[in-house]
mmCIF file with all atom_site columns, C-alpha atoms and ligand atoms in Angstrom:
data_model
loop_
_atom_site.group_PDB
_atom_site.id
_atom_site.type_symbol
_atom_site.label_atom_id
_atom_site.label_alt_id
_atom_site.label_comp_id
_atom_site.label_asym_id
_atom_site.label_entity_id
_atom_site.label_seq_id
_atom_site.pdbx_PDB_ins_code
_atom_site.Cartn_x
_atom_site.Cartn_y
_atom_site.Cartn_z
_atom_site.occupancy
_atom_site.B_iso_or_equiv
_atom_site.pdbx_formal_charge
_atom_site.auth_seq_id
_atom_site.auth_comp_id
_atom_site.auth_asym_id
_atom_site.auth_atom_id
_atom_site.pdbx_PDB_model_num
ATOM   1   C CA  . MET A 1 1   ? 1.884   -8.140  14.114  1.00 0.00 ? 29  MET A CA  1
ATOM   2   C CA  . SER A 1 2   ? -1.661  -9.572  14.293  1.00 0.00 ? 30  SER A CA  1
ATOM   3   C CA  . GLN A 1 3   ? -3.113  -11.869 11.551  1.00 0.00 ? 31  GLN A CA  1
ATOM   4   C CA  . LYS A 1 4   ? -6.683  -13.147 10.730  1.00 0.00 ? 32  LYS A CA  1
ATOM   5   C CA  . ILE A 1 5   ? -7.611  -15.798 8.249   1.00 0.00 ? 33  ILE A CA  1
ATOM   6   C CA  . LEU A 1 6   ? -9.839  -14.354 5.380   1.00 0.00 ? 34  LEU A CA  1
ATOM   7   C CA  . LEU A 1 7   ? -10.132 -17.679 3.580   1.00 0.00 ? 35  LEU A CA  1
ATOM   8   C CA  . ASN A 1 8   ? -9.396  -21.330 4.491   1.00 0.00 ? 36  ASN A CA  1
ATOM   9   C CA  . SER A 1 9   ? -8.539  -23.933 2.114   1.00 0.00 ? 37  SER A CA  1
ATOM   10  C CA  . LYS A 1 10  ? -12.007 -25.246 1.588   1.00 0.00 ? 38  LYS A CA  1
ATOM   11  C CA  . GLU A 1 11  ? -13.165 -21.693 0.809   1.00 0.00 ? 39  GLU A CA  1
ATOM   12  C CA  . VAL A 1 12  ? -10.261 -21.156 -1.599  1.00 0.00 ? 40  VAL A CA  1
ATOM   13  C CA  . ASN A 1 13  ? -11.034 -24.374 -3.387  1.00 0.00 ? 41  ASN A CA  1
ATOM   14  C CA  . ILE A 1 14  ? -14.749 -23.513 -3.833  1.00 0.00 ? 42  ILE A CA  1
ATOM   15  C CA  . ILE A 1 15  ? -13.785 -19.938 -5.302  1.00 0.00 ? 43  ILE A CA  1
ATOM   16  C CA  . LEU A 1 16  ? -11.311 -21.534 -7.517  1.00 0.00 ? 44  LEU A CA  1
ATOM   17  C CA  . HIS A 1 17  ? -13.935 -23.824 -9.072  1.00 0.00 ? 45  HIS A CA  1
ATOM   18  C CA  . ARG A 1 18  ? -16.400 -20.938 -9.318  1.00 0.00 ? 46  ARG A CA  1
ATOM   19  C CA  . LEU A 1 19  ? -13.771 -18.906 -11.310 1.00 0.00 ? 47  LEU A CA  1
ATOM   20  C CA  . ALA A 1 20  ? -12.915 -21.736 -13.556 1.00 0.00 ? 48  ALA A CA  1
ATOM   21  C CA  . CYS A 1 21  ? -16.682 -21.973 -14.360 1.00 0.00 ? 49  CYS A CA  1
ATOM   22  C CA  . GLN A 1 22  ? -17.025 -18.256 -15.110 1.00 0.00 ? 50  GLN A CA  1
ATOM   23  C CA  . LEU A 1 23  ? -14.064 -18.560 -17.417 1.00 0.00 ? 51  LEU A CA  1
ATOM   24  C CA  . ILE A 1 24  ? -15.656 -21.281 -19.089 1.00 0.00 ? 52  ILE A CA  1
ATOM   25  C CA  . GLU A 1 25  ? -18.861 -19.182 -19.622 1.00 0.00 ? 53  GLU A CA  1
ATOM   26  C CA  . ASN A 1 26  ? -17.018 -16.635 -21.436 1.00 0.00 ? 54  ASN A CA  1
ATOM   27  C CA  . HIS A 1 27  ? -14.326 -18.497 -23.150 1.00 0.00 ? 55  HIS A CA  1
ATOM   28  C CA  . ASN A 1 28  ? -16.207 -21.839 -24.184 1.00 0.00 ? 56  ASN A CA  1
ATOM   29  C CA  . ASP A 1 29  ? -13.283 -24.270 -25.318 1.00 0.00 ? 57  ASP A CA  1
ATOM   30  C CA  . PHE A 1 30  ? -10.559 -21.768 -25.021 1.00 0.00 ? 58  PHE A CA  1
ATOM   31  C CA  . SER A 1 31  ? -9.301  -22.156 -28.513 1.00 0.00 ? 59  SER A CA  1
ATOM   32  C CA  . ASN A 1 32  ? -8.458  -18.602 -28.798 1.00 0.00 ? 60  ASN A CA  1
ATOM   33  C CA  . THR A 1 33  ? -7.728  -17.925 -25.269 1.00 0.00 ? 61  THR A CA  1
ATOM   34  C CA  . ALA A 1 34  ? -4.465  -17.526 -23.268 1.00 0.00 ? 62  ALA A CA  1
ATOM   35  C CA  . LEU A 1 35  ? -4.299  -17.742 -19.463 1.00 0.00 ? 63  LEU A CA  1
ATOM   36  C CA  . ILE A 1 36  ? -1.445  -15.703 -18.376 1.00 0.00 ? 64  ILE A CA  1
ATOM   37  C CA  . GLY A 1 37  ? -0.196  -15.905 -14.666 1.00 0.00 ? 65  GLY A CA  1
ATOM   38  C CA  . LEU A 1 38  ? 1.742   -12.787 -13.427 1.00 0.00 ? 66  LEU A CA  1
ATOM   39  C CA  . GLN A 1 39  ? 4.974   -13.607 -11.875 1.00 0.00 ? 67  GLN A CA  1
ATOM   40  C CA  . PRO A 1 40  ? 5.606   -14.438 -9.050  1.00 0.00 ? 68  PRO A CA  1
ATOM   41  C CA  . ARG A 1 41  ? 2.450   -14.979 -7.185  1.00 0.00 ? 69  ARG A CA  1
ATOM   42  C CA  . GLY A 1 42  ? -0.135  -15.011 -9.805  1.00 0.00 ? 70  GLY A CA  1
ATOM   43  C CA  . LYS A 1 43  ? 1.460   -18.044 -11.364 1.00 0.00 ? 71  LYS A CA  1
ATOM   44  C CA  . TYR A 1 44  ? 0.355   -20.419 -8.600  1.00 0.00 ? 72  TYR A CA  1
ATOM   45  C CA  . LEU A 1 45  ? -3.310  -19.256 -9.087  1.00 0.00 ? 73  LEU A CA  1
ATOM   46  C CA  . ALA A 1 46  ? -3.094  -19.347 -12.907 1.00 0.00 ? 74  ALA A CA  1
ATOM   47  C CA  . GLN A 1 47  ? -1.591  -22.842 -12.778 1.00 0.00 ? 75  GLN A CA  1
ATOM   48  C CA  . ARG A 1 48  ? -4.370  -24.118 -10.435 1.00 0.00 ? 76  ARG A CA  1
ATOM   49  C CA  . LEU A 1 49  ? -7.225  -22.849 -12.640 1.00 0.00 ? 77  LEU A CA  1
ATOM   50  C CA  . ALA A 1 50  ? -5.316  -24.644 -15.608 1.00 0.00 ? 78  ALA A CA  1
ATOM   51  C CA  . LYS A 1 51  ? -5.371  -27.724 -13.654 1.00 0.00 ? 79  LYS A CA  1
ATOM   52  C CA  . ILE A 1 52  ? -9.023  -27.567 -12.721 1.00 0.00 ? 80  ILE A CA  1
ATOM   53  C CA  . LEU A 1 53  ? -10.028 -26.646 -16.290 1.00 0.00 ? 81  LEU A CA  1
ATOM   54  C CA  . LYS A 1 54  ? -8.041  -29.714 -17.470 1.00 0.00 ? 82  LYS A CA  1
ATOM   55  C CA  . ASP A 1 55  ? -8.907  -32.214 -14.960 1.00 0.00 ? 83  ASP A CA  1
ATOM   56  C CA  . ASP A 1 56  ? -12.714 -31.301 -14.285 1.00 0.00 ? 84  ASP A CA  1
ATOM   57  C CA  . TYR A 1 57  ? -13.778 -29.875 -17.566 1.00 0.00 ? 85  TYR A CA  1
ATOM   58  C CA  . ASN A 1 58  ? -11.560 -31.442 -20.244 1.00 0.00 ? 86  ASN A CA  1
ATOM   59  C CA  . ILE A 1 59  ? -9.977  -28.295 -21.531 1.00 0.00 ? 87  ILE A CA  1
ATOM   60  C CA  . ASN A 1 60  ? -6.767  -29.847 -22.693 1.00 0.00 ? 88  ASN A CA  1
ATOM   61  C CA  . ASN A 1 61  ? -5.387  -27.287 -25.333 1.00 0.00 ? 89  ASN A CA  1
ATOM   62  C CA  . LEU A 1 62  ? -5.352  -24.287 -23.099 1.00 0.00 ? 90  LEU A CA  1
ATOM   63  C CA  . ASN A 1 63  ? -2.549  -21.733 -24.061 1.00 0.00 ? 91  ASN A CA  1
ATOM   64  C CA  . TYR A 1 64  ? -0.841  -21.065 -20.784 1.00 0.00 ? 92  TYR A CA  1
ATOM   65  C CA  . GLY A 1 65  ? 1.956   -18.670 -20.000 1.00 0.00 ? 93  GLY A CA  1
ATOM   66  C CA  . ASP A 1 66  ? 3.824   -16.851 -17.053 1.00 0.00 ? 94  ASP A CA  1
ATOM   67  C CA  . LEU A 1 67  ? 4.444   -13.118 -17.501 1.00 0.00 ? 95  LEU A CA  1
ATOM   68  C CA  . ASP A 1 68  ? 7.239   -11.321 -15.557 1.00 0.00 ? 96  ASP A CA  1
ATOM   69  C CA  . ILE A 1 69  ? 6.563   -7.559  -15.140 1.00 0.00 ? 97  ILE A CA  1
ATOM   70  C CA  . THR A 1 70  ? 9.653   -6.344  -13.068 1.00 0.00 ? 98  THR A CA  1
ATOM   71  C CA  . PHE A 1 71  ? 11.181  -4.181  -15.827 1.00 0.00 ? 99  PHE A CA  1
ATOM   72  C CA  . PHE A 1 72  ? 7.928   -2.674  -16.747 1.00 0.00 ? 100 PHE A CA  1
ATOM   73  C CA  . ARG A 1 73  ? 6.993   -1.440  -13.176 1.00 0.00 ? 101 ARG A CA  1
ATOM   74  C CA  . ASP A 1 74  ? 6.614   2.340   -12.727 1.00 0.00 ? 102 ASP A CA  1
ATOM   75  C CA  . ASP A 1 75  ? 8.817   2.012   -9.540  1.00 0.00 ? 103 ASP A CA  1
ATOM   76  C CA  . PHE A 1 76  ? 11.446  0.007   -11.268 1.00 0.00 ? 104 PHE A CA  1
ATOM   77  C CA  . ARG A 1 77  ? 14.218  2.695   -10.681 1.00 0.00 ? 105 ARG A CA  1
ATOM   78  C CA  . ARG A 1 78  ? 12.940  3.911   -7.329  1.00 0.00 ? 106 ARG A CA  1
ATOM   79  C CA  . GLY A 1 79  ? 13.728  1.114   -4.858  1.00 0.00 ? 107 GLY A CA  1
ATOM   80  C CA  . ASP A 1 80  ? 16.855  0.945   -2.675  1.00 0.00 ? 108 ASP A CA  1
ATOM   81  C CA  . LYS A 1 81  ? 17.718  -2.667  -3.500  1.00 0.00 ? 109 LYS A CA  1
ATOM   82  C CA  . PRO A 1 82  ? 17.826  -4.287  -6.685  1.00 0.00 ? 110 PRO A CA  1
ATOM   83  C CA  . LEU A 1 83  ? 14.706  -5.980  -8.040  1.00 0.00 ? 111 LEU A CA  1
ATOM   84  C CA  . GLU A 1 84  ? 14.693  -9.614  -8.802  1.00 0.00 ? 112 GLU A CA  1
ATOM   85  C CA  . ALA A 1 85  ? 13.154  -10.632 -12.067 1.00 0.00 ? 113 ALA A CA  1
ATOM   86  C CA  . ASN A 1 86  ? 11.306  -13.942 -12.767 1.00 0.00 ? 114 ASN A CA  1
ATOM   87  C CA  . LYS A 1 87  ? 10.830  -15.968 -15.866 1.00 0.00 ? 115 LYS A CA  1
ATOM   88  C CA  . THR A 1 88  ? 8.569   -15.037 -18.611 1.00 0.00 ? 116 THR A CA  1
ATOM   89  C CA  . ASN A 1 89  ? 7.291   -18.137 -20.444 1.00 0.00 ? 117 ASN A CA  1
ATOM   90  C CA  . ILE A 1 90  ? 4.976   -17.435 -23.334 1.00 0.00 ? 118 ILE A CA  1
ATOM   91  C CA  . ASP A 1 91  ? 5.439   -20.041 -26.177 1.00 0.00 ? 119 ASP A CA  1
ATOM   92  C CA  . PHE A 1 92  ? 2.289   -19.197 -28.268 1.00 0.00 ? 120 PHE A CA  1
ATOM   93  C CA  . ILE A 1 93  ? 1.213   -16.312 -30.411 1.00 0.00 ? 121 ILE A CA  1
ATOM   94  C CA  . VAL A 1 94  ? -0.441  -13.685 -28.484 1.00 0.00 ? 122 VAL A CA  1
ATOM   95  C CA  . GLU A 1 95  ? -1.597  -11.696 -31.475 1.00 0.00 ? 123 GLU A CA  1
ATOM   96  C CA  . ASP A 1 96  ? -5.413  -11.837 -31.631 1.00 0.00 ? 124 ASP A CA  1
ATOM   97  C CA  . LYS A 1 97  ? -5.743  -13.937 -28.637 1.00 0.00 ? 125 LYS A CA  1
ATOM   98  C CA  . ASN A 1 98  ? -8.183  -13.431 -25.788 1.00 0.00 ? 126 ASN A CA  1
ATOM   99  C CA  . VAL A 1 99  ? -5.763  -12.958 -22.858 1.00 0.00 ? 127 VAL A CA  1
ATOM   100 C CA  . VAL A 1 100 ? -6.677  -13.370 -19.338 1.00 0.00 ? 128 VAL A CA  1
ATOM   101 C CA  . PHE A 1 101 ? -4.197  -11.972 -16.845 1.00 0.00 ? 129 PHE A CA  1
ATOM   102 C CA  . VAL A 1 102 ? -4.186  -13.979 -13.584 1.00 0.00 ? 130 VAL A CA  1
ATOM   103 C CA  . ASP A 1 103 ? -3.051  -12.353 -10.321 1.00 0.00 ? 131 ASP A CA  1
ATOM   104 C CA  . ASP A 1 104 ? -3.489  -13.315 -6.584  1.00 0.00 ? 132 ASP A CA  1
ATOM   105 C CA  . VAL A 1 105 ? -4.304  -9.811  -5.219  1.00 0.00 ? 133 VAL A CA  1
ATOM   106 C CA  . LEU A 1 106 ? -5.338  -6.532  -6.976  1.00 0.00 ? 134 LEU A CA  1
ATOM   107 C CA  . TYR A 1 107 ? -4.476  -3.466  -4.839  1.00 0.00 ? 135 TYR A CA  1
ATOM   108 C CA  . THR A 1 108 ? -3.293  -0.252  -6.444  1.00 0.00 ? 136 THR A CA  1
ATOM   109 C CA  . GLY A 1 109 ? -3.502  -1.717  -10.024 1.00 0.00 ? 137 GLY A CA  1
ATOM   110 C CA  . ARG A 1 110 ? 0.061   -0.740  -10.732 1.00 0.00 ? 138 ARG A CA  1
ATOM   111 C CA  . SER A 1 111 ? 1.071   -4.381  -11.410 1.00 0.00 ? 139 SER A CA  1
ATOM   112 C CA  . ILE A 1 112 ? -1.661  -4.799  -13.886 1.00 0.00 ? 140 ILE A CA  1
ATOM   113 C CA  . ARG A 1 113 ? -0.593  -1.608  -15.523 1.00 0.00 ? 141 ARG A CA  1
ATOM   114 C CA  . ALA A 1 114 ? 2.863   -2.961  -15.821 1.00 0.00 ? 142 ALA A CA  1
ATOM   115 C CA  . ALA A 1 115 ? 1.600   -6.247  -17.355 1.00 0.00 ? 143 ALA A CA  1
ATOM   116 C CA  . LEU A 1 116 ? -0.503  -4.372  -19.931 1.00 0.00 ? 144 LEU A CA  1
ATOM   117 C CA  . THR A 1 117 ? 2.760   -2.873  -21.118 1.00 0.00 ? 145 THR A CA  1
ATOM   118 C CA  . ALA A 1 118 ? 4.819   -6.054  -20.838 1.00 0.00 ? 146 ALA A CA  1
ATOM   119 C CA  . ILE A 1 119 ? 2.361   -8.041  -23.036 1.00 0.00 ? 147 ILE A CA  1
ATOM   120 C CA  . GLN A 1 120 ? 2.811   -5.690  -25.894 1.00 0.00 ? 148 GLN A CA  1
ATOM   121 C CA  . SER A 1 121 ? 6.290   -7.192  -26.500 1.00 0.00 ? 149 SER A CA  1
ATOM   122 C CA  . PHE A 1 122 ? 4.338   -10.438 -27.548 1.00 0.00 ? 150 PHE A CA  1
ATOM   123 C CA  . GLY A 1 123 ? 1.794   -8.986  -29.987 1.00 0.00 ? 151 GLY A CA  1
ATOM   124 C CA  . ARG A 1 124 ? -1.608  -7.238  -29.907 1.00 0.00 ? 152 ARG A CA  1
ATOM   125 C CA  . PRO A 1 125 ? -4.143  -9.271  -28.068 1.00 0.00 ? 153 PRO A CA  1
ATOM   126 C CA  . LYS A 1 126 ? -7.760  -9.046  -29.314 1.00 0.00 ? 154 LYS A CA  1
ATOM   127 C CA  . HIS A 1 127 ? -9.123  -8.541  -25.766 1.00 0.00 ? 155 HIS A CA  1
ATOM   128 C CA  . ILE A 1 128 ? -7.483  -8.576  -22.382 1.00 0.00 ? 156 ILE A CA  1
ATOM   129 C CA  . GLU A 1 129 ? -9.460  -9.609  -18.998 1.00 0.00 ? 157 GLU A CA  1
ATOM   130 C CA  . LEU A 1 130 ? -8.243  -9.682  -15.406 1.00 0.00 ? 158 LEU A CA  1
ATOM   131 C CA  . LEU A 1 131 ? -8.947  -12.359 -12.978 1.00 0.00 ? 159 LEU A CA  1
ATOM   132 C CA  . THR A 1 132 ? -7.817  -11.862 -9.396  1.00 0.00 ? 160 THR A CA  1
ATOM   133 C CA  . LEU A 1 133 ? -8.327  -14.043 -6.143  1.00 0.00 ? 161 LEU A CA  1
ATOM   134 C CA  . ILE A 1 134 ? -8.417  -10.897 -4.047  1.00 0.00 ? 162 ILE A CA  1
ATOM   135 C CA  . ASP A 1 135 ? -9.880  -7.446  -4.965  1.00 0.00 ? 163 ASP A CA  1
ATOM   136 C CA  . ARG A 1 136 ? -8.839  -4.999  -2.311  1.00 0.00 ? 164 ARG A CA  1
ATOM   137 C CA  . ARG A 1 137 ? -11.733 -2.472  -2.601  1.00 0.00 ? 165 ARG A CA  1
ATOM   138 C CA  . PHE A 1 138 ? -11.042 1.349   -2.549  1.00 0.00 ? 166 PHE A CA  1
ATOM   139 C CA  . SER A 1 139 ? -7.356  1.076   -2.970  1.00 0.00 ? 167 SER A CA  1
ATOM   140 C CA  . ARG A 1 140 ? -6.836  1.618   -6.668  1.00 0.00 ? 168 ARG A CA  1
ATOM   141 C CA  . HIS A 1 141 ? -4.371  4.211   -7.979  1.00 0.00 ? 169 HIS A CA  1
ATOM   142 C CA  . LEU A 1 142 ? -5.436  3.594   -11.666 1.00 0.00 ? 170 LEU A CA  1
ATOM   143 C CA  . PRO A 1 143 ? -8.657  2.837   -13.550 1.00 0.00 ? 171 PRO A CA  1
ATOM   144 C CA  . ILE A 1 144 ? -8.291  -0.966  -13.470 1.00 0.00 ? 172 ILE A CA  1
ATOM   145 C CA  . GLN A 1 145 ? -10.901 -3.461  -12.375 1.00 0.00 ? 173 GLN A CA  1
ATOM   146 C CA  . PRO A 1 146 ? -11.010 -7.163  -12.302 1.00 0.00 ? 174 PRO A CA  1
ATOM   147 C CA  . ASP A 1 147 ? -13.403 -9.122  -14.691 1.00 0.00 ? 175 ASP A CA  1
ATOM   148 C CA  . TYR A 1 148 ? -13.348 -12.102 -12.338 1.00 0.00 ? 176 TYR A CA  1
ATOM   149 C CA  . ARG A 1 149 ? -12.799 -11.841 -8.684  1.00 0.00 ? 177 ARG A CA  1
ATOM   150 C CA  . GLY A 1 150 ? -12.611 -14.404 -5.909  1.00 0.00 ? 178 GLY A CA  1
ATOM   151 C CA  . ARG A 1 151 ? -13.445 -12.175 -2.878  1.00 0.00 ? 179 ARG A CA  1
ATOM   152 C CA  . GLN A 1 152 ? -13.561 -8.566  -2.384  1.00 0.00 ? 180 GLN A CA  1
ATOM   153 C CA  . VAL A 1 153 ? -11.730 -7.407  0.740   1.00 0.00 ? 181 VAL A CA  1
ATOM   154 C CA  . ASP A 1 154 ? -11.836 -4.143  2.656   1.00 0.00 ? 182 ASP A CA  1
ATOM   155 C CA  . ALA A 1 155 ? -8.584  -3.309  4.203   1.00 0.00 ? 183 ALA A CA  1
ATOM   156 C CA  . ILE A 1 156 ? -6.895  -0.418  5.367   1.00 0.00 ? 184 ILE A CA  1
ATOM   157 C CA  . ASN A 1 157 ? -3.412  0.716   4.053   1.00 0.00 ? 185 ASN A CA  1
ATOM   158 C CA  . LYS A 1 158 ? -1.329  -0.569  7.020   1.00 0.00 ? 186 LYS A CA  1
ATOM   159 C CA  . GLU A 1 159 ? -2.795  -4.105  6.333   1.00 0.00 ? 187 GLU A CA  1
ATOM   160 C CA  . LYS A 1 160 ? -1.674  -6.655  3.870   1.00 0.00 ? 188 LYS A CA  1
ATOM   161 C CA  . VAL A 1 161 ? -3.353  -9.511  2.309   1.00 0.00 ? 189 VAL A CA  1
ATOM   162 C CA  . ILE A 1 162 ? -1.212  -12.599 2.068   1.00 0.00 ? 190 ILE A CA  1
ATOM   163 C CA  . VAL A 1 163 ? -2.093  -15.554 -0.171  1.00 0.00 ? 191 VAL A CA  1
ATOM   164 C CA  . ASN A 1 164 ? -0.495  -18.754 0.562   1.00 0.00 ? 192 ASN A CA  1
ATOM   165 C CA  . TRP A 1 165 ? -0.585  -21.769 -1.783  1.00 0.00 ? 193 TRP A CA  1
ATOM   166 C CA  . LYS A 1 166 ? -0.208  -25.432 -0.981  1.00 0.00 ? 194 LYS A CA  1
ATOM   167 C CA  . GLU A 1 167 ? 2.490   -25.867 -3.635  1.00 0.00 ? 195 GLU A CA  1
ATOM   168 C CA  . ASN A 1 168 ? 4.707   -23.170 -2.055  1.00 0.00 ? 196 ASN A CA  1
ATOM   169 C CA  . GLU A 1 169 ? 3.664   -22.648 1.498   1.00 0.00 ? 197 GLU A CA  1
ATOM   170 C CA  . GLY A 1 170 ? 1.998   -26.100 2.420   1.00 0.00 ? 198 GLY A CA  1
ATOM   171 C CA  . GLU A 1 171 ? -1.580  -24.904 2.487   1.00 0.00 ? 199 GLU A CA  1
ATOM   172 C CA  . ASP A 1 172 ? -4.165  -22.741 0.660   1.00 0.00 ? 200 ASP A CA  1
ATOM   173 C CA  . THR A 1 173 ? -4.844  -19.783 2.981   1.00 0.00 ? 201 THR A CA  1
ATOM   174 C CA  . VAL A 1 174 ? -5.688  -16.021 2.564   1.00 0.00 ? 202 VAL A CA  1
ATOM   175 C CA  . TYR A 1 175 ? -4.413  -13.939 5.420   1.00 0.00 ? 203 TYR A CA  1
ATOM   176 C CA  . LEU A 1 176 ? -5.106  -10.250 6.505   1.00 0.00 ? 204 LEU A CA  1
ATOM   177 C CA  . ILE A 1 177 ? -2.144  -9.151  8.481   1.00 0.00 ? 205 ILE A CA  1
ATOM   178 C CA  . ASN A 1 178 ? -1.683  -5.823  10.428  1.00 0.00 ? 206 ASN A CA  1
ATOM   179 C CA  . LYS A 1 179 ? 1.798   -4.680  9.886   1.00 0.00 ? 207 LYS A CA  1
HETATM 180 O O1  . PRP B 2 .   ? -2.264  -3.815  -7.368  1.00 0.00 ? 26  PRP B O1  1
HETATM 181 P P1  . PRP B 2 .   ? -0.832  -3.830  -6.843  1.00 0.00 ? 26  PRP B P1  1
HETATM 182 O O2  . PRP B 2 .   ? -0.683  -2.613  -5.875  1.00 0.00 ? 26  PRP B O2  1
HETATM 183 O O3  . PRP B 2 .   ? 0.234   -3.708  -7.874  1.00 0.00 ? 26  PRP B O3  1
HETATM 184 O O4  . PRP B 2 .   ? -0.518  -4.926  -5.949  1.00 0.00 ? 26  PRP B O4  1
HETATM 185 C C1  . PRP B 2 .   ? -0.852  -6.279  -6.500  1.00 0.00 ? 26  PRP B C1  1
HETATM 186 C C2  . PRP B 2 .   ? 0.434   -7.182  -6.459  1.00 0.00 ? 26  PRP B C2  1
HETATM 187 O O5  . PRP B 2 .   ? 1.039   -7.024  -5.208  1.00 0.00 ? 26  PRP B O5  1
HETATM 188 C C3  . PRP B 2 .   ? 1.624   -8.380  -4.907  1.00 0.00 ? 26  PRP B C3  1
HETATM 189 O O6  . PRP B 2 .   ? 2.801   -8.588  -5.383  1.00 0.00 ? 26  PRP B O6  1
HETATM 190 P P2  . PRP B 2 .   ? 4.062   -7.667  -4.657  1.00 0.00 ? 26  PRP B P2  1
HETATM 191 O O7  . PRP B 2 .   ? 4.137   -6.400  -5.447  1.00 0.00 ? 26  PRP B O7  1
HETATM 192 O O8  . PRP B 2 .   ? 3.776   -7.426  -3.198  1.00 0.00 ? 26  PRP B O8  1
HETATM 193 O O9  . PRP B 2 .   ? 5.391   -8.410  -4.774  1.00 0.00 ? 26  PRP B O9  1
HETATM 194 P P3  . PRP B 2 .   ? 5.567   -9.917  -5.246  1.00 0.00 ? 26  PRP B P3  1
HETATM 195 O O10 . PRP B 2 .   ? 4.794   -9.837  -6.577  1.00 0.00 ? 26  PRP B O10 1
HETATM 196 O O11 . PRP B 2 .   ? 6.940   -9.923  -5.449  1.00 0.00 ? 26  PRP B O11 1
HETATM 197 O O12 . PRP B 2 .   ? 4.849   -10.872 -4.269  1.00 0.00 ? 26  PRP B O12 1
HETATM 198 C C4  . PRP B 2 .   ? 0.595   -9.372  -5.514  1.00 0.00 ? 26  PRP B C4  1
HETATM 199 O O13 . PRP B 2 .   ? 1.155   -10.645 -6.046  1.00 0.00 ? 26  PRP B O13 1
HETATM 200 C C5  . PRP B 2 .   ? 0.210   -8.427  -6.781  1.00 0.00 ? 26  PRP B C5  1
HETATM 201 O O14 . PRP B 2 .   ? 1.013   -8.822  -7.944  1.00 0.00 ? 26  PRP B O14 1
HETATM 202 O O1  . URA B 3 .   ? -2.503  -6.458  0.488   1.00 0.00 ? 27  URA B O1  1
HETATM 203 C C1  . URA B 3 .   ? -1.905  -6.659  -0.549  1.00 0.00 ? 27  URA B C1  1
HETATM 204 C C2  . URA B 3 .   ? -1.581  -5.509  -1.327  1.00 0.00 ? 27  URA B C2  1
HETATM 205 C C3  . URA B 3 .   ? -0.629  -5.771  -2.400  1.00 0.00 ? 27  URA B C3  1
HETATM 206 N N1  . URA B 3 .   ? -0.058  -6.963  -2.626  1.00 0.00 ? 27  URA B N1  1
HETATM 207 C C4  . URA B 3 .   ? -0.401  -8.013  -1.802  1.00 0.00 ? 27  URA B C4  1
HETATM 208 O O2  . URA B 3 .   ? -0.114  -9.225  -1.877  1.00 0.00 ? 27  URA B O2  1
HETATM 209 N N2  . URA B 3 .   ? -1.220  -7.776  -0.715  1.00 0.00 ? 27  URA B N2  1
#
């Protein structure tokens, strides 16, 4: 297996601040916005963005949630081993909110398709956007594109993008590995 670094921690930090600013441009004071991290890996990115918005831009009243999509996946019954679900934590009204889904990698788009179904249990958002740190180009199975992207990456099918976060893996780094 070979691996190469696509983004180091300094580059991740710059991108996170840029994404936070792009969110502010479109969502102003976030009063009618909800930032929703997709479990499990999108949560780290969403929490980091929420922290930047709070600490650097005084956005204190952000509606923040985590959404688990396990039971809404189209491959839910296909795997050999049982899937492990994570927690959904949405303690605000989603009805009529401007929702921003946050995930670390966008590849086929199937996770986001599942998230679009999962969120319906919480109401009818006014509008849903997608923010992703890594957008793997030319690999979509569905007509789903990000509204905010950190970095676009070209990778072939046998390669995988791995996003590590300092809260979980000790450092912010994005790798491309050749399986
Ligand atoms: O666009 P897609 O093809 O759906 O791929 C994107 C998803 O892939 C990764 O999760 P993965 O399914 O590898 O597993 P994990 O969520 O358990 O980390 C990543 O965190 C995204 O959620
Ligand atoms: O490269 C990829 C593809 C899907 N999910 C990931 O986390 N990385």
